[in-house]
Amino acid sequence: MEDALQVYTGADLIRDGGKFATFAPPARLSVFGDPVAHSKSPGFQNAALQAAGIDAQYIRLHVKPEELGEALRALPKAGFLGTNVTIPHKGGALANVDEADDYARKSGAVNTVRVEGDRLIGFNTDGPGLARAVQEEFDVDLRDLRVLVLGAGGGAGRAIAVHCALTGCARLVLANRTFAKAQALADELQSSFSAAHADRLVAIPHEFSALGKQLAQTDIVINASSAGMKPTDPPILPTSLLNSDLLVYDAVYGAEKSRLIENAEAVGARSANGLSMLLHQGALAFEIWFNQPAPVEAMRAALLSA
Ligand code: NAP
């Protein structure tokens, strides 16, 4: 196995992709990002490959935006089965695949690519991964819930909102600091909600008065905004707007508890952070590449020990 923290480049893949097949075990999967050194995916995807007895390894590839198309096209020749794609390439990857699933097309982003011959098939497992995480953390089906998504105009928020709309959640409120993005997404998703139930889909600005009104009709708050980790960040939702009946899922993950999770705990609401979403979006990617169940517990153990 190559050094787990080693970072290869898009240029390596484009100019000398054949070398990856000579690694022991051969590199057949990767994550493309810029930057990419921080990615937790190699740790838990390599644990999955080992647990499943698959003779392959998963590497980091630092791919610059101008290299993205060529690097993706180099994957089949280099013997790759697929790749994950992270910031800032999720939108660009959609433009460079031959085909994409509904979640990827509607959310405008691809986070997983499967190589099929010379063709590249794009998927987005962030929304389905979040749904599995919610089931696991709270023992509820997202489709049965009235959902409020904070940061609905960002990449993760959009993927989550699209998943909720396509799978038919009970109610969906899209909140975003830049209101126009939430409204534009609501317009795109309107066809998933029947005209007779137009009030099941609402767009609001990320303002406490508007949020307060919607929280009275909400079962789960999902934070997909990037605010709230730094002590200097404004609170995303103050305790005065939260109550003990709410479920709170913070897609943000890190060693420290976010202020949102602290606020949820302070009012007695059940809460969870984004590690489980990270785990399950990765497990779904594994299933897309190998068409077999992912060894989730081995992946979880690797993620928790990282
Ligand atoms: P992004 O595309 O840059 O979107 C950021 C979102 O946060 C936008 O909606 C933005 O609103 C909003 N925002 C930023 N600052 C804000 C503030 N001060 N107040 C209110 N809203 C604010 O980022 P992303 O890729 O979606 O990632 C968002 C978060 O989700 C990150 O923390 C990331 O680590 C996490 N994430 C987790 C997973 C997982 O597997 N757990 C997967 C993906 C992402 P505007 O539109 O107004 O700018």
Coordinates of C-alpha atoms and ligand atoms in Angstrom, one line a residue:
M1 CA 0.0 0.0 0.0
E2 CA 1.3 3.5 -0.9
D3 CA 1.7 6.0 2.0
A4 CA -1.9 6.8 3.0
L5 CA -1.2 10.5 3.0
Q6 CA 0.5 10.6 -0.3
V7 CA -1.1 13.1 -2.8
Y8 CA -0.7 12.4 -6.5
T9 CA -1.7 15.0 -9.1
G10 CA -4.1 15.3 -12.1
A11 CA -0.9 15.7 -14.2
D12 CA 0.3 12.3 -13.0
L13 CA -3.0 10.7 -14.1
I14 CA -3.1 12.5 -17.4
R15 CA 0.6 12.0 -18.5
D16 CA 1.5 8.7 -16.7
G17 CA -1.8 7.0 -15.7
G18 CA -0.4 3.5 -16.3
K19 CA 1.8 3.8 -13.2
F20 CA -1.1 3.5 -10.9
A21 CA -1.9 0.0 -12.0
T22 CA 1.7 -1.0 -11.0
F23 CA 1.1 -0.1 -7.3
A24 CA 0.6 -2.8 -4.8
P25 CA -2.3 -3.1 -4.5
P26 CA -3.1 -1.3 -7.8
A27 CA -4.7 2.1 -7.4
R28 CA -8.2 1.8 -9.0
L29 CA -10.2 4.4 -7.1
S30 CA -9.5 8.0 -6.0
V31 CA -10.8 11.3 -4.8
F32 CA -10.3 14.4 -6.9
G33 CA -10.1 17.6 -5.0
D34 CA -8.3 21.0 -4.8
P35 CA -7.2 20.9 -2.1
V36 CA -7.4 17.1 -1.3
A37 CA -4.9 16.4 1.4
H38 CA -7.5 16.8 4.2
S39 CA -10.0 14.2 2.6
K40 CA -11.0 11.4 5.0
S41 CA -12.2 9.2 2.1
P42 CA -9.0 7.3 1.4
G43 CA -8.8 6.1 5.1
F44 CA -12.3 4.6 5.2
Q45 CA -12.5 3.5 1.5
N46 CA -9.2 1.6 1.9
A47 CA -10.5 0.0 5.1
A48 CA -13.6 -1.1 3.0
L49 CA -11.4 -2.5 0.2
Q50 CA -9.4 -4.5 2.7
A51 CA -12.5 -5.8 4.6
A52 CA -14.1 -6.9 1.3
G53 CA -10.9 -8.6 0.2
I54 CA -10.6 -6.5 -3.0
D55 CA -7.1 -6.1 -4.5
A56 CA -7.2 -2.4 -5.1
Q57 CA -6.4 0.8 -3.3
Y58 CA -7.9 4.3 -3.2
I59 CA -5.7 7.4 -3.6
R60 CA -5.8 11.1 -3.3
L61 CA -5.5 13.1 -6.6
H62 CA -4.9 16.8 -6.4
V63 CA -6.7 17.9 -9.6
K64 CA -6.8 21.6 -10.6
P65 CA -10.0 22.9 -12.2
E66 CA -8.4 23.3 -15.6
E67 CA -7.3 19.6 -15.5
L68 CA -10.7 18.2 -14.5
G69 CA -12.0 17.1 -17.9
E70 CA -8.8 15.5 -19.0
A71 CA -8.2 13.8 -15.7
L72 CA -11.7 12.3 -15.7
R73 CA -11.2 11.1 -19.3
A74 CA -7.8 9.5 -18.3
L75 CA -9.5 7.2 -15.7
P76 CA -10.5 4.3 -18.0
K77 CA -7.1 4.1 -19.7
A78 CA -5.4 4.1 -16.3
G79 CA -7.5 1.1 -15.2
F80 CA -9.6 3.0 -12.6
L81 CA -13.0 1.7 -11.6
G82 CA -14.2 5.2 -10.6
T83 CA -13.5 8.2 -8.4
N84 CA -15.0 10.4 -5.9
V85 CA -15.1 14.1 -6.6
T86 CA -15.0 16.8 -3.9
I87 CA -14.7 20.6 -3.7
P88 CA -14.5 22.4 -6.1
H89 CA -15.2 19.8 -8.8
K90 CA -18.7 18.5 -8.2
G91 CA -20.3 20.8 -10.7
G92 CA -17.6 20.5 -13.2
A93 CA -17.7 16.7 -13.0
L94 CA -21.4 16.7 -14.0
A95 CA -20.4 18.6 -17.2
N96 CA -17.8 16.0 -18.0
V97 CA -19.6 12.7 -17.5
D98 CA -21.5 10.8 -20.3
E99 CA -24.5 10.1 -18.2
A100 CA -25.7 11.0 -14.7
D101 CA -28.4 9.8 -12.3
D102 CA -31.4 12.0 -11.3
Y103 CA -29.9 13.1 -8.0
A104 CA -26.7 14.4 -9.8
R105 CA -28.6 16.1 -12.6
K106 CA -31.1 17.8 -10.4
S107 CA -28.6 18.9 -7.8
G108 CA -26.1 20.0 -10.5
A109 CA -23.3 18.0 -8.9
V110 CA -21.5 14.7 -9.1
N111 CA -19.6 13.3 -6.2
T112 CA -19.1 9.7 -7.5
V113 CA -18.1 8.5 -11.0
R114 CA -18.2 4.9 -12.2
V115 CA -16.1 3.9 -15.2
E116 CA -18.0 1.6 -17.6
G117 CA -15.7 0.8 -20.5
D118 CA -14.8 4.2 -21.9
R119 CA -17.9 5.8 -20.5
L120 CA -18.2 7.8 -17.3
I121 CA -21.4 7.6 -15.2
G122 CA -22.0 10.3 -12.6
F123 CA -23.9 9.9 -9.3
N124 CA -24.6 12.1 -6.3
T125 CA -24.6 10.1 -3.1
D126 CA -24.7 13.1 -0.7
G127 CA -28.5 13.2 -0.5
P128 CA -29.1 9.4 -0.2
G129 CA -26.2 9.3 2.3
L130 CA -27.9 11.9 4.4
A131 CA -31.1 9.9 4.3
R132 CA -29.3 6.7 5.5
A133 CA -27.6 8.7 8.2
V134 CA -30.9 10.1 9.5
Q135 CA -32.4 6.6 9.6
E136 CA -29.4 5.4 11.5
E137 CA -29.1 8.3 14.0
F138 CA -32.8 8.8 14.7
D139 CA -34.5 5.6 13.6
V140 CA -36.8 7.5 11.3
D141 CA -37.4 7.7 7.5
L142 CA -36.7 11.1 6.1
R143 CA -39.7 10.7 3.8
D144 CA -42.0 10.8 6.8
L145 CA -40.6 14.1 8.1
R146 CA -41.2 17.8 7.6
V147 CA -37.7 18.9 6.8
L148 CA -36.1 22.4 7.1
V149 CA -32.7 22.7 5.2
L150 CA -30.4 25.5 6.2
G151 CA -27.9 26.4 3.5
A152 CA -30.2 25.0 0.8
G153 CA -28.5 27.1 -1.8
G154 CA -25.0 25.5 -1.3
G155 CA -23.7 22.3 -2.8
A156 CA -24.6 19.9 0.1
G157 CA -27.9 21.7 0.9
R158 CA -29.0 21.4 -2.7
A159 CA -28.2 17.7 -2.9
I160 CA -30.2 17.1 0.4
A161 CA -33.1 19.2 -0.8
V162 CA -33.2 17.4 -4.2
H163 CA -33.2 14.0 -2.4
C164 CA -36.1 15.1 -0.1
A165 CA -38.1 16.4 -3.1
L166 CA -37.5 13.3 -5.3
T167 CA -38.3 10.8 -2.6
G168 CA -41.3 12.8 -1.5
C169 CA -40.7 14.0 2.1
A170 CA -43.8 15.3 4.0
R171 CA -42.8 19.0 3.8
L172 CA -39.7 20.8 2.7
V173 CA -38.5 24.3 3.7
L174 CA -35.5 25.7 1.9
A175 CA -33.6 28.4 3.8
N176 CA -30.7 30.2 2.5
R177 CA -28.7 33.4 3.4
T178 CA -29.0 34.5 -0.3
F179 CA -32.7 34.1 -0.6
A180 CA -32.7 34.1 -4.4
K181 CA -30.9 30.7 -4.5
A182 CA -33.5 29.1 -2.2
Q183 CA -36.3 30.5 -4.3
A184 CA -34.7 29.4 -7.6
L185 CA -34.3 25.9 -6.1
A186 CA -37.9 25.8 -4.9
D187 CA -39.0 26.8 -8.5
E188 CA -37.0 23.9 -9.9
L189 CA -38.4 21.4 -7.4
Q190 CA -42.0 22.5 -7.5
S191 CA -42.9 19.8 -10.0
S192 CA -42.1 17.1 -7.4
F193 CA -44.9 18.5 -5.2
S194 CA -48.5 18.4 -6.5
A195 CA -50.3 21.7 -7.1
A196 CA -52.9 20.7 -4.5
H197 CA -50.1 20.7 -1.8
A198 CA -48.2 23.7 -2.8
D199 CA -47.6 24.7 0.8
R200 CA -45.4 21.5 1.2
L201 CA -42.5 23.4 -0.4
V202 CA -41.5 26.8 0.9
A203 CA -38.4 29.0 0.3
I204 CA -37.4 31.5 3.0
P205 CA -34.4 33.7 3.8
H206 CA -32.0 32.6 6.6
E207 CA -33.6 35.1 9.0
F208 CA -34.7 34.2 12.5
S209 CA -38.2 35.6 12.2
A210 CA -38.9 33.5 9.0
L211 CA -37.2 30.4 10.5
G212 CA -39.2 30.7 13.7
K213 CA -42.5 30.6 11.8
Q214 CA -41.4 27.5 9.8
L215 CA -40.0 25.6 12.8
A216 CA -43.5 25.3 14.2
Q217 CA -44.2 23.0 11.3
T218 CA -40.8 21.2 11.2
D219 CA -39.7 17.7 12.4
I220 CA -36.0 17.9 11.5
V221 CA -33.6 20.7 10.9
I222 CA -30.7 19.8 8.6
N223 CA -27.8 22.3 8.6
A224 CA -25.9 22.3 5.3
S225 CA -24.6 25.8 5.6
S226 CA -20.9 26.2 6.2
A227 CA -21.4 28.7 9.0
G228 CA -21.3 27.9 12.7
M229 CA -18.0 26.1 13.3
K230 CA -15.8 29.1 14.2
P231 CA -16.5 30.8 17.6
T232 CA -16.8 34.1 15.7
D233 CA -19.6 32.8 13.4
P234 CA -23.1 34.1 14.1
P235 CA -25.4 31.3 15.6
I236 CA -27.2 29.5 12.8
L237 CA -30.2 28.9 15.1
P238 CA -30.4 30.3 18.6
T239 CA -31.7 28.1 21.4
S240 CA -34.8 30.4 21.6
L241 CA -35.9 28.9 18.2
L242 CA -35.3 25.3 19.1
N243 CA -37.4 22.9 21.1
S244 CA -37.0 19.3 22.5
D245 CA -39.3 17.8 19.9
L246 CA -37.0 18.7 17.0
L247 CA -34.4 16.5 15.4
V248 CA -31.2 18.4 14.5
Y249 CA -28.8 17.0 12.0
D250 CA -25.6 19.1 11.3
A251 CA -23.9 18.1 8.1
V252 CA -20.8 19.8 9.3
Y253 CA -18.4 17.4 11.0
G254 CA -15.3 18.0 13.0
A255 CA -13.6 17.2 16.3
E256 CA -15.4 20.1 18.0
K257 CA -19.1 20.2 18.7
S258 CA -20.8 22.8 16.5
R259 CA -22.7 25.6 18.1
L260 CA -25.9 24.2 16.5
I261 CA -25.4 20.8 18.2
E262 CA -24.6 22.6 21.5
N263 CA -27.8 24.6 21.2
A264 CA -29.8 21.5 20.3
E265 CA -28.4 19.7 23.4
A266 CA -29.2 22.7 25.6
V267 CA -32.9 22.4 24.8
G268 CA -33.0 18.6 25.0
A269 CA -33.4 18.0 21.2
R270 CA -31.9 14.9 19.7
S271 CA -28.9 15.8 17.4
A272 CA -26.2 14.3 15.3
N273 CA -23.3 15.6 13.3
G274 CA -22.2 15.0 9.7
L275 CA -19.8 12.0 10.2
S276 CA -22.6 9.6 9.6
M277 CA -23.5 11.4 6.3
L278 CA -19.8 11.2 5.3
L279 CA -19.8 7.5 6.1
H280 CA -23.0 6.6 4.2
Q281 CA -22.2 8.7 1.1
G282 CA -19.0 6.8 0.9
A283 CA -20.7 3.4 1.5
L284 CA -23.1 4.2 -1.3
A285 CA -20.2 5.1 -3.6
F286 CA -18.6 1.7 -2.7
E287 CA -21.9 0.0 -3.7
I288 CA -21.9 1.9 -7.0
W289 CA -18.4 0.7 -7.9
F290 CA -18.7 -2.9 -6.7
N291 CA -22.4 -3.7 -6.9
Q292 CA -22.2 -5.3 -3.5
P293 CA -23.0 -4.1 0.1
A294 CA -20.3 -1.9 1.6
P295 CA -18.6 -3.2 4.8
V296 CA -20.0 -0.3 6.7
E297 CA -18.7 -1.2 10.2
A298 CA -15.1 -1.5 8.9
M299 CA -15.6 1.9 7.3
R300 CA -17.0 3.4 10.4
A301 CA -14.2 2.1 12.6
A302 CA -11.6 3.6 10.2
L303 CA -13.5 6.9 10.2
L304 CA -13.7 7.1 14.0
S305 CA -10.1 6.2 14.5
A306 CA -8.8 8.8 12.0
Ligands
NAP1 P1 -21.1 25.7 -0.2 O1 -21.5 25.1 -1.5 O2 -20.0 26.7 -0.2 O3 -22.4 26.3 0.5 C1 -22.3 27.0 1.7 C2 -23.7 27.3 2.2 O4 -23.6 28.0 3.5 C3 -24.5 28.3 1.3 O5 -25.8 28.0 1.3 C4 -24.2 29.7 2.0 O6 -25.2 30.6 1.8 C5 -24.2 29.2 3.4 N1 -23.6 30.1 4.4 C6 -22.2 30.5 4.4 N2 -22.0 31.4 5.3 C7 -23.2 31.6 6.0 C8 -23.6 32.4 7.1 N3 -22.7 33.2 7.7 N4 -24.9 32.4 7.4 C9 -25.8 31.6 6.8 N5 -25.5 30.8 5.7 C10 -24.2 30.8 5.3 O7 -20.6 24.5 0.8 P2 -21.0 22.9 0.7 O8 -20.0 22.2 -0.1 O9 -22.4 22.8 0.5 O10 -20.7 22.6 2.3 C11 -21.5 23.1 3.3 C12 -21.1 22.4 4.6 O11 -21.6 21.0 4.6 C13 -19.6 22.3 4.9 O12 -19.4 22.5 6.3 C14 -19.2 20.9 4.5 O13 -18.1 20.4 5.3 C15 -20.5 20.1 4.9 N6 -20.6 18.9 4.1 C16 -20.7 17.7 4.8 C17 -20.9 16.5 4.1 C18 -20.9 15.3 4.8 O14 -20.8 14.2 4.2 N7 -21.2 15.3 6.1 C19 -20.9 16.5 2.7 C20 -20.8 17.8 2.0 C21 -20.7 19.0 2.7 P3 -25.1 31.6 0.5 O15 -25.7 30.8 -0.7 O16 -25.9 32.8 0.9 O17 -23.6 31.9 0.2

